[in-house]
PDB file of C-alpha atoms in Angstrom:
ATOM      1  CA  UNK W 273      14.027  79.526  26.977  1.00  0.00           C
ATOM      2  CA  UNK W 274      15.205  78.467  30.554  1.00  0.00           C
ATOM      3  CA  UNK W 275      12.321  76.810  32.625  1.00  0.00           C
ATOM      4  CA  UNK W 276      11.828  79.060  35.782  1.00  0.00           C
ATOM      5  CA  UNK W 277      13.976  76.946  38.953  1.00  0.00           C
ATOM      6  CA  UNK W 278      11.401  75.652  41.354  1.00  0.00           C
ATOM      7  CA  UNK W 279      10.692  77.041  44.873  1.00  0.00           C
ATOM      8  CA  UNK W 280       9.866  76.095  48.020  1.00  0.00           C
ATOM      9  CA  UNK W 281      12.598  73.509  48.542  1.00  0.00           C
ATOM     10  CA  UNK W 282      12.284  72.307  44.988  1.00  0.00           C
ATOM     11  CA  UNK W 283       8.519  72.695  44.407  1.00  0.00           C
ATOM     12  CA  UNK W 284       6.346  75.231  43.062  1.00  0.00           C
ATOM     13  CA  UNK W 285       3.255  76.795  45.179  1.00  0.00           C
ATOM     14  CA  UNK W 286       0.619  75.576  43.137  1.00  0.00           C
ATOM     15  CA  UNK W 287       0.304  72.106  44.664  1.00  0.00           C
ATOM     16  CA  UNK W 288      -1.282  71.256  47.516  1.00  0.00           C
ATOM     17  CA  UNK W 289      -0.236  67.979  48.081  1.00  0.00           C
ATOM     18  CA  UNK W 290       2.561  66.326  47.398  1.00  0.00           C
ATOM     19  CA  UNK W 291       3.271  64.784  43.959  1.00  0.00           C
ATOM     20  CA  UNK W 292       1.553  60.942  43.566  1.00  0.00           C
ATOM     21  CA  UNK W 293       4.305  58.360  43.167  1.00  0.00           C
ATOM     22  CA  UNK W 294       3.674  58.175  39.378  1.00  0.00           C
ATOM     23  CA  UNK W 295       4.287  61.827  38.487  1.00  0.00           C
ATOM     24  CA  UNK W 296       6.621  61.886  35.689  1.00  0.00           C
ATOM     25  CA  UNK W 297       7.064  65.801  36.394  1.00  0.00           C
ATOM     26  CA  UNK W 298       7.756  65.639  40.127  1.00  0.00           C
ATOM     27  CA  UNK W 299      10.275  67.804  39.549  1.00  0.00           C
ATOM     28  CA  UNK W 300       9.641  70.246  36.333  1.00  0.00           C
ATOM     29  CA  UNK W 301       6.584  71.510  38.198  1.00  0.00           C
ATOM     30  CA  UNK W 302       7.173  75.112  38.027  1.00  0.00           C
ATOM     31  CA  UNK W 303       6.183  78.283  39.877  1.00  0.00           C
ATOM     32  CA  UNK W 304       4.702  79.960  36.563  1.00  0.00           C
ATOM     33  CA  UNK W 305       2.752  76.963  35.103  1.00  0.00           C
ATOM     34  CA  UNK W 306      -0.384  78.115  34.064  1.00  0.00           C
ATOM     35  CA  UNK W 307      -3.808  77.011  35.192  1.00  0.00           C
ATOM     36  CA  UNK W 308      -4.353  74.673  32.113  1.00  0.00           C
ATOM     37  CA  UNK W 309      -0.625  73.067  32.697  1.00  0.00           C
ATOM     38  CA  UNK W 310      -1.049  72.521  36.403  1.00  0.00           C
ATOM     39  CA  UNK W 311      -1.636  68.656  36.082  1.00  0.00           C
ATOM     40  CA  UNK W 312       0.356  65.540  37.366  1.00  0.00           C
ATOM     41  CA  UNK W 313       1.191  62.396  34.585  1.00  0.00           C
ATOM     42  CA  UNK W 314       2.458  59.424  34.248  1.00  0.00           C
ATOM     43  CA  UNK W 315       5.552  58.038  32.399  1.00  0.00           C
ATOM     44  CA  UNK W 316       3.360  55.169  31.351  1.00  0.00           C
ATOM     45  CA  UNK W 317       1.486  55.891  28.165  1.00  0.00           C
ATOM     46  CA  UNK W 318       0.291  53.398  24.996  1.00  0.00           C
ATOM     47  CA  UNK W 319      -0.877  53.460  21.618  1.00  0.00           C
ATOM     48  CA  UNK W 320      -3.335  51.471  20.398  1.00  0.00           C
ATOM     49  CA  UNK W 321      -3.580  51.594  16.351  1.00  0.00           C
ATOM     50  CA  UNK W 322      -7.093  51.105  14.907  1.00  0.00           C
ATOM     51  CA  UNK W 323      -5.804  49.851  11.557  1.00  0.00           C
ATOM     52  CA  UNK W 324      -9.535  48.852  10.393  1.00  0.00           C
ATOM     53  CA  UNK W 325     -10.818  52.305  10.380  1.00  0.00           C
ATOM     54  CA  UNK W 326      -9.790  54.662   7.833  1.00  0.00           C
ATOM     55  CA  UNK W 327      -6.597  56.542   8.055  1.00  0.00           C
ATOM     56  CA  UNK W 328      -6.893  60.398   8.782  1.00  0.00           C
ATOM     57  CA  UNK W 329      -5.554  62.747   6.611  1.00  0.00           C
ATOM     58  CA  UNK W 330      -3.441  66.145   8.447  1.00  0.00           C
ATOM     59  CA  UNK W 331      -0.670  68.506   7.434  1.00  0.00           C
ATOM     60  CA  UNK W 332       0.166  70.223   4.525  1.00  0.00           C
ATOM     61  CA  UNK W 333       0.942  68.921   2.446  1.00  0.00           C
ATOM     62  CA  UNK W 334      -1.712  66.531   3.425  1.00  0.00           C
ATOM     63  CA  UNK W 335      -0.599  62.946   4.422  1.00  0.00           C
ATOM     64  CA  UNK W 336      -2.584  59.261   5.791  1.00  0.00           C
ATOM     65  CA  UNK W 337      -1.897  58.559   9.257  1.00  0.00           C
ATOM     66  CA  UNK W 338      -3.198  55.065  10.589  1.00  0.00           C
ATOM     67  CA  UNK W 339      -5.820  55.850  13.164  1.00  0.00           C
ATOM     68  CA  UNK W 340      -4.599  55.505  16.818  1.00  0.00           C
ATOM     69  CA  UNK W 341      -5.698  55.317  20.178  1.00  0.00           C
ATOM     70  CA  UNK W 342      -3.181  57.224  22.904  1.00  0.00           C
ATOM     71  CA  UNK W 343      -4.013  56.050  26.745  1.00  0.00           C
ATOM     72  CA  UNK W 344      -2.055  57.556  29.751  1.00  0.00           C
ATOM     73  CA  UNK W 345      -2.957  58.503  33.010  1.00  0.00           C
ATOM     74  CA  UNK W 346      -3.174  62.317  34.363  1.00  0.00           C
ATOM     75  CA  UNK W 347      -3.749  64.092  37.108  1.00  0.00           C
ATOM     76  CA  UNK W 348      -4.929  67.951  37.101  1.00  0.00           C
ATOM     77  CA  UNK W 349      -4.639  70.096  40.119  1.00  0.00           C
ATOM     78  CA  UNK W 350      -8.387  70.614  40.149  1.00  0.00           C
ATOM     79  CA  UNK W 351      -9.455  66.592  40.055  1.00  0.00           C
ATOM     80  CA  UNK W 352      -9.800  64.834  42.957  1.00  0.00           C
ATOM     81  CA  UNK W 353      -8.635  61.255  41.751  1.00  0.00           C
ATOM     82  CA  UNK W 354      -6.036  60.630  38.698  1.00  0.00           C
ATOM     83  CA  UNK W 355      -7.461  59.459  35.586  1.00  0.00           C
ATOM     84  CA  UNK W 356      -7.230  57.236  32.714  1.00  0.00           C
ATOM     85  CA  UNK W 357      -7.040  59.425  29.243  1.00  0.00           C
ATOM     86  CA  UNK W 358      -8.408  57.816  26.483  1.00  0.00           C
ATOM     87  CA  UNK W 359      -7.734  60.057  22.693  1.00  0.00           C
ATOM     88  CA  UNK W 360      -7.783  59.719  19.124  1.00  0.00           C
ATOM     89  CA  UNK W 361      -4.288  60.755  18.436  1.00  0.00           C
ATOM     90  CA  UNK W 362      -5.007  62.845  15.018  1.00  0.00           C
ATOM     91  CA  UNK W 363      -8.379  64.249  15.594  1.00  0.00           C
ATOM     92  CA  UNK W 364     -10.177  66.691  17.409  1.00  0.00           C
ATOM     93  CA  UNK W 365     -12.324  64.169  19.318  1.00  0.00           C
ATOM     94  CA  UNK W 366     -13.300  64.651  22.535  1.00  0.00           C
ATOM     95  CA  UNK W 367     -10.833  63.124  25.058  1.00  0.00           C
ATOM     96  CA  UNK W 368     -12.021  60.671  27.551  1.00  0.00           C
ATOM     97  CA  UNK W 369     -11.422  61.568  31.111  1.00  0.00           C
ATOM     98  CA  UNK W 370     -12.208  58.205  33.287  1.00  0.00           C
ATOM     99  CA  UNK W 371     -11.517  57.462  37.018  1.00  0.00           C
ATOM    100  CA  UNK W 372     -10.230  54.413  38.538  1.00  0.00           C
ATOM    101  CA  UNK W 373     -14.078  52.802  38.862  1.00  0.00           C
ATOM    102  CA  UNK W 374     -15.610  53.723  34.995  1.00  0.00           C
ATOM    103  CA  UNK W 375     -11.744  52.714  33.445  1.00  0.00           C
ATOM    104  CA  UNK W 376     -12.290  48.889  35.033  1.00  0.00           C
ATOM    105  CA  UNK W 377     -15.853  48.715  33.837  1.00  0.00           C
ATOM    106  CA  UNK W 378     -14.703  49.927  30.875  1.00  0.00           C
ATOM    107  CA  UNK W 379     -11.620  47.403  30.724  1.00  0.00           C
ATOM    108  CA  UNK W 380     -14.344  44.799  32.279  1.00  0.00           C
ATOM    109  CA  UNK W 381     -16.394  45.247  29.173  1.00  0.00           C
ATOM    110  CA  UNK W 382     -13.876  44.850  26.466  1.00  0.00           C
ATOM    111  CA  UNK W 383     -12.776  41.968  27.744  1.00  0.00           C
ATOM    112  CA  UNK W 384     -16.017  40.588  28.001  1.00  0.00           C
ATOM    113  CA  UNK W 385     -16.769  41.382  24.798  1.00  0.00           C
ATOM    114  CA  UNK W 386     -13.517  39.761  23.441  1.00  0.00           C
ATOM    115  CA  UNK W 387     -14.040  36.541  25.104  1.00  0.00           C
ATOM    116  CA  UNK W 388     -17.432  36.981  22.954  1.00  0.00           C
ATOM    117  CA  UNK W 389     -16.142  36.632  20.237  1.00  0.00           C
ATOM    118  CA  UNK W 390     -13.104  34.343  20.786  1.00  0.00           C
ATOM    119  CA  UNK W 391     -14.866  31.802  23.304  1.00  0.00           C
ATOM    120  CA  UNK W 392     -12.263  32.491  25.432  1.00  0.00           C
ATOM    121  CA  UNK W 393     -14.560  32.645  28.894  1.00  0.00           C
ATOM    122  CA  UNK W 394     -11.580  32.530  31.284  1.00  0.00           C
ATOM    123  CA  UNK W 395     -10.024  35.763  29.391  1.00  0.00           C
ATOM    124  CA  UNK W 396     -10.003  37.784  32.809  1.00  0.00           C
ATOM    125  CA  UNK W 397      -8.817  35.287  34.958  1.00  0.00           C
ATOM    126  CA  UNK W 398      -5.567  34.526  32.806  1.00  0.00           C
ATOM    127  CA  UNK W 399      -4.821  38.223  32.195  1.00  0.00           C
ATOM    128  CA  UNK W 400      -4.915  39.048  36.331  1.00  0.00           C
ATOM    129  CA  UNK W 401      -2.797  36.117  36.313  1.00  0.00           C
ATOM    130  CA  UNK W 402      -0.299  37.287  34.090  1.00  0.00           C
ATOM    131  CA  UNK W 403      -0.424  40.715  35.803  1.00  0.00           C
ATOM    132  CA  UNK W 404      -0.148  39.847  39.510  1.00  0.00           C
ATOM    133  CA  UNK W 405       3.727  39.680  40.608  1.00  0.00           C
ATOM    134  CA  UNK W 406       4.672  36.245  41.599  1.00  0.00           C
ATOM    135  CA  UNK W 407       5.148  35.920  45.750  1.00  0.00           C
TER     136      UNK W 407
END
């Protein structure tokens, strides 16, 4: 199937705006996307395994998959702000859908319940330290 070319000087009508700088589909936007497709993502995307909790089962035949974590970020036409996905990667659980302020606290809290357990108090300090580009 050939994706329908894009319009309007190489983008479809749907968006308002232009594309955020992150948009991995700047330019397979198309004309025809439905409703539920009309979204802007990321490139970026990571998998956290849980390998403590048990494996889910799926398929047929049936086989174990290691539980995982999938977090990307995503942008649909009808949100104001992008968002941070959080979802289990082989169930139906509910995706979480979290904006720039609830995805810190939530990072804020992990960490601070890592350094918890490790003792590590200066956790957040050495990771924005290892994540701020060097001037």
């Amino acid at each position: 199937m050939t994706p329908t070319p894009l319009v309007d000087e190489g983008r479809p009508s749907w968006p308002t705006e232009p594309c955020p700088t992150w948009c991995a589909a700047k330019t397979t936007h198309r004309k025809d996307d439905l409703l539920d497709d009309r979204y802007h993502f990321s490139s970026w995307k990571r998998i956290v395994e849980l390998p403590t909790l048990p494996p889910v089962t799926i398929g047929n035949p049936p086989t174990r998959h290691r539980r995982e974590l999938i977090v990307y970020v995503e942008q649909h036409v009808s949100e104001d702000t992008p968002r941070v996905i959080i979802t289990d990667a082989h169930t139906e659980d509910k995706e979480r859908r979290l904006d720039v302020n609830e995805a810190t606290g939530l990072a804020v809290a992990l960490l601070r319940g890592v350094s918890i357990i490790t003792g590590d108090f200066e956790l957040v300090d050495k990771i924005k330290r290892a994540w701020t580009p060097n001037d």
